[in-house]
Amino acid sequence: MKMLDENLEFDVKAVRKFLKEKLVSSPPNKHYEAFVELLSLLKRTVSSGESDSALIVGPRGCGKSSLLDSVLKELSNSEGNEYLLVKLNGLVQTDDNLALRAIIQQLHVKELEGDQITGSFSDNLMFVLQSLKTCDRQNTVPIIFILDEFQLFCNHKNQTLLYNLFDISKSAQAPMCVIGVTTRYDITELLEKRVSSRFSHRQILLMPNYDLNERMSLISYYFLLKKKSPALRKVSQEFIKKWDENTETLLNSSKVMGYFRKQLDMEPSLKALKNVLFSLLSGISLSNPFLSISNFDEVFQKYSIDGKVEYLKDLSALELCLVVSMAHHVEIYEGEPFNFEMIIKRYLKFAQQNSSVQITHRPILIKALERIKELELIIPVSNSNRNQKKEYVLYNLIVTKSQVRAAVSTYNGLPTEISHWALGNVV
């Protein structure tokens, strides 16, 4: 009996370790055409010395980072492909000075490294750029710039960094490729004219995938042991067979598929899925060597909390009323965008029809709408007209009707009139 327990313990630990390592790896690439296009673009820079620029555009969770990682991995595996990689992130490098410091550190410009970065931003930038421009093109190592959260770099003063990077990539004085990664489909409208004129306007568009069958296939890829691996050679075949049979039965059950459908609707990103799968694997032990329906119940109970609903519940009653007005507008006009004036008009109409609801002065309404904007519960449709009054800028609501209803249903102390208005049919 003791020997059997030792064998089972070894099998459990080996399988759990193998699957966790598998989860860390990138999944099979689903954006084949985008993969080929991006790889071809970077190969021309690395192998032929061509300079270029491009943007990878798509909503969060659609696979932009996975695509980029797989392309860079393929590029590194190709013989003779020597290049320098500079990675910047708009969430970290919040201004051009921080971005320049990161570039200097990653390019190892010894004259400016560490505490020696004492000159002005323009002087240091000019030094780095001139060192790139004056290099012998035939002997220069190509440079690939990755700008994640690219839209945030557009907020930097005068877009100086973007201008100079695109200017070098267009002038072809040094082999360089600038790749931006963003969620904004209107990203080119955020670029100043001088920056836009130097950008190639090449965009690689990725669309989200809400197909449940494909999601379940991906889960099967990560959780099944069918593919033989040296890491499993000492694991008993009986355990592997039983693991796969048990896992396939669970993944084909309607209850588990329902869990993953809900999770896919709430958060379609690969990162969110992997968090769920890691949690499921953490429940495997000697006393519980195989996945069970109770594992799924426990994990999904923890992950079923909708962050946006919790966010809405933290709003003031006035702010929540304005969000309800937005949800009603979106429902009536089938997803059409709105501006502040439309929402204020809809709210005031409701307030005038209910004597118990206090009619709020316009400046307070504007301030409440500004806070909703700051919380990113709404996002602007376009920034093309920067001189437009803020009351007339168009926005899209990024929370769903069901999320608004869920927040209203569980909001403590919300007046009855507001609850009826939010949960009732739109007239």
PDB file of N, CA and C in Angstrom, residues 246 250 259 279-284 288-301:
ATOM      1  N   ASN A 246     -10.932  11.116 -17.567  1.00  0.00           N
ATOM      2  CA  ASN A 246     -11.661  11.901 -16.574  1.00  0.00           C
ATOM      3  C   ASN A 246     -11.776  13.365 -17.019  1.00  0.00           C
ATOM      4  N   LEU A 250     -15.209  15.627 -18.057  1.00  0.00           N
ATOM      5  CA  LEU A 250     -15.571  16.881 -17.392  1.00  0.00           C
ATOM      6  C   LEU A 250     -15.709  18.028 -18.388  1.00  0.00           C
ATOM      7  N   TYR A 259     -19.684  27.072 -17.357  1.00  0.00           N
ATOM      8  CA  TYR A 259     -18.739  27.886 -16.593  1.00  0.00           C
ATOM      9  C   TYR A 259     -17.806  28.656 -17.536  1.00  0.00           C
ATOM     10  N   SER A 279      -5.535  27.766 -11.138  1.00  0.00           N
ATOM     11  CA  SER A 279      -6.273  27.530  -9.891  1.00  0.00           C
ATOM     12  C   SER A 279      -6.813  26.104  -9.835  1.00  0.00           C
ATOM     13  N   LEU A 280      -7.281  25.596 -10.971  1.00  0.00           N
ATOM     14  CA  LEU A 280      -7.779  24.220 -11.025  1.00  0.00           C
ATOM     15  C   LEU A 280      -6.657  23.222 -10.733  1.00  0.00           C
ATOM     16  N   LEU A 281      -5.482  23.470 -11.310  1.00  0.00           N
ATOM     17  CA  LEU A 281      -4.352  22.556 -11.077  1.00  0.00           C
ATOM     18  C   LEU A 281      -3.867  22.606  -9.633  1.00  0.00           C
ATOM     19  N   SER A 282      -4.029  23.755  -8.996  1.00  0.00           N
ATOM     20  CA  SER A 282      -3.582  23.886  -7.604  1.00  0.00           C
ATOM     21  C   SER A 282      -4.413  23.020  -6.662  1.00  0.00           C
ATOM     22  N   GLY A 283      -5.617  22.626  -7.108  1.00  0.00           N
ATOM     23  CA  GLY A 283      -6.466  21.772  -6.273  1.00  0.00           C
ATOM     24  C   GLY A 283      -6.136  20.296  -6.379  1.00  0.00           C
ATOM     25  N   ILE A 284      -5.169  19.943  -7.253  1.00  0.00           N
ATOM     26  CA  ILE A 284      -4.780  18.533  -7.413  1.00  0.00           C
ATOM     27  C   ILE A 284      -3.802  18.147  -6.318  1.00  0.00           C
ATOM     28  N   ASN A 288      -6.677  14.085  -3.802  1.00  0.00           N
ATOM     29  CA  ASN A 288      -7.577  14.463  -4.893  1.00  0.00           C
ATOM     30  C   ASN A 288      -6.779  14.463  -6.201  1.00  0.00           C
ATOM     31  N   PRO A 289      -6.389  13.275  -6.687  1.00  0.00           N
ATOM     32  CA  PRO A 289      -5.432  13.177  -7.806  1.00  0.00           C
ATOM     33  C   PRO A 289      -6.001  13.558  -9.171  1.00  0.00           C
ATOM     34  N   PHE A 290      -7.315  13.634  -9.306  1.00  0.00           N
ATOM     35  CA  PHE A 290      -7.916  13.972 -10.595  1.00  0.00           C
ATOM     36  C   PHE A 290      -8.873  15.154 -10.444  1.00  0.00           C
ATOM     37  N   LEU A 291      -9.072  15.850 -11.539  1.00  0.00           N
ATOM     38  CA  LEU A 291     -10.028  16.951 -11.528  1.00  0.00           C
ATOM     39  C   LEU A 291     -11.428  16.426 -11.238  1.00  0.00           C
ATOM     40  N   SER A 292     -12.203  17.222 -10.528  1.00  0.00           N
ATOM     41  CA  SER A 292     -13.584  16.841 -10.234  1.00  0.00           C
ATOM     42  C   SER A 292     -14.486  18.056 -10.411  1.00  0.00           C
ATOM     43  N   ILE A 293     -15.775  17.796 -10.465  1.00  0.00           N
ATOM     44  CA  ILE A 293     -16.720  18.895 -10.655  1.00  0.00           C
ATOM     45  C   ILE A 293     -16.673  19.863  -9.479  1.00  0.00           C
ATOM     46  N   SER A 294     -16.317  19.367  -8.299  1.00  0.00           N
ATOM     47  CA  SER A 294     -16.220  20.248  -7.120  1.00  0.00           C
ATOM     48  C   SER A 294     -15.063  21.236  -7.277  1.00  0.00           C
ATOM     49  N   ASN A 295     -13.974  20.814  -7.975  1.00  0.00           N
ATOM     50  CA  ASN A 295     -12.874  21.736  -8.258  1.00  0.00           C
ATOM     51  C   ASN A 295     -13.364  22.910  -9.099  1.00  0.00           C
ATOM     52  N   PHE A 296     -14.145  22.605 -10.128  1.00  0.00           N
ATOM     53  CA  PHE A 296     -14.671  23.647 -11.003  1.00  0.00           C
ATOM     54  C   PHE A 296     -15.640  24.554 -10.246  1.00  0.00           C
ATOM     55  N   ASP A 297     -16.499  23.953  -9.392  1.00  0.00           N
ATOM     56  CA  ASP A 297     -17.448  24.750  -8.619  1.00  0.00           C
ATOM     57  C   ASP A 297     -16.715  25.745  -7.728  1.00  0.00           C
ATOM     58  N   GLU A 298     -15.688  25.262  -7.054  1.00  0.00           N
ATOM     59  CA  GLU A 298     -14.948  26.109  -6.112  1.00  0.00           C
ATOM     60  C   GLU A 298     -14.213  27.241  -6.829  1.00  0.00           C
ATOM     61  N   VAL A 299     -13.525  26.906  -7.930  1.00  0.00           N
ATOM     62  CA  VAL A 299     -12.736  27.909  -8.652  1.00  0.00           C
ATOM     63  C   VAL A 299     -13.629  28.959  -9.300  1.00  0.00           C
ATOM     64  N   PHE A 300     -14.705  28.518  -9.948  1.00  0.00           N
ATOM     65  CA  PHE A 300     -15.550  29.483 -10.652  1.00  0.00           C
ATOM     66  C   PHE A 300     -16.403  30.311  -9.702  1.00  0.00           C
ATOM     67  N   GLN A 301     -16.624  29.820  -8.521  1.00  0.00           N
ATOM     68  CA  GLN A 301     -17.307  30.639  -7.520  1.00  0.00           C
ATOM     69  C   GLN A 301     -16.424  31.834  -7.156  1.00  0.00           C
TER      70      GLN A 301
END
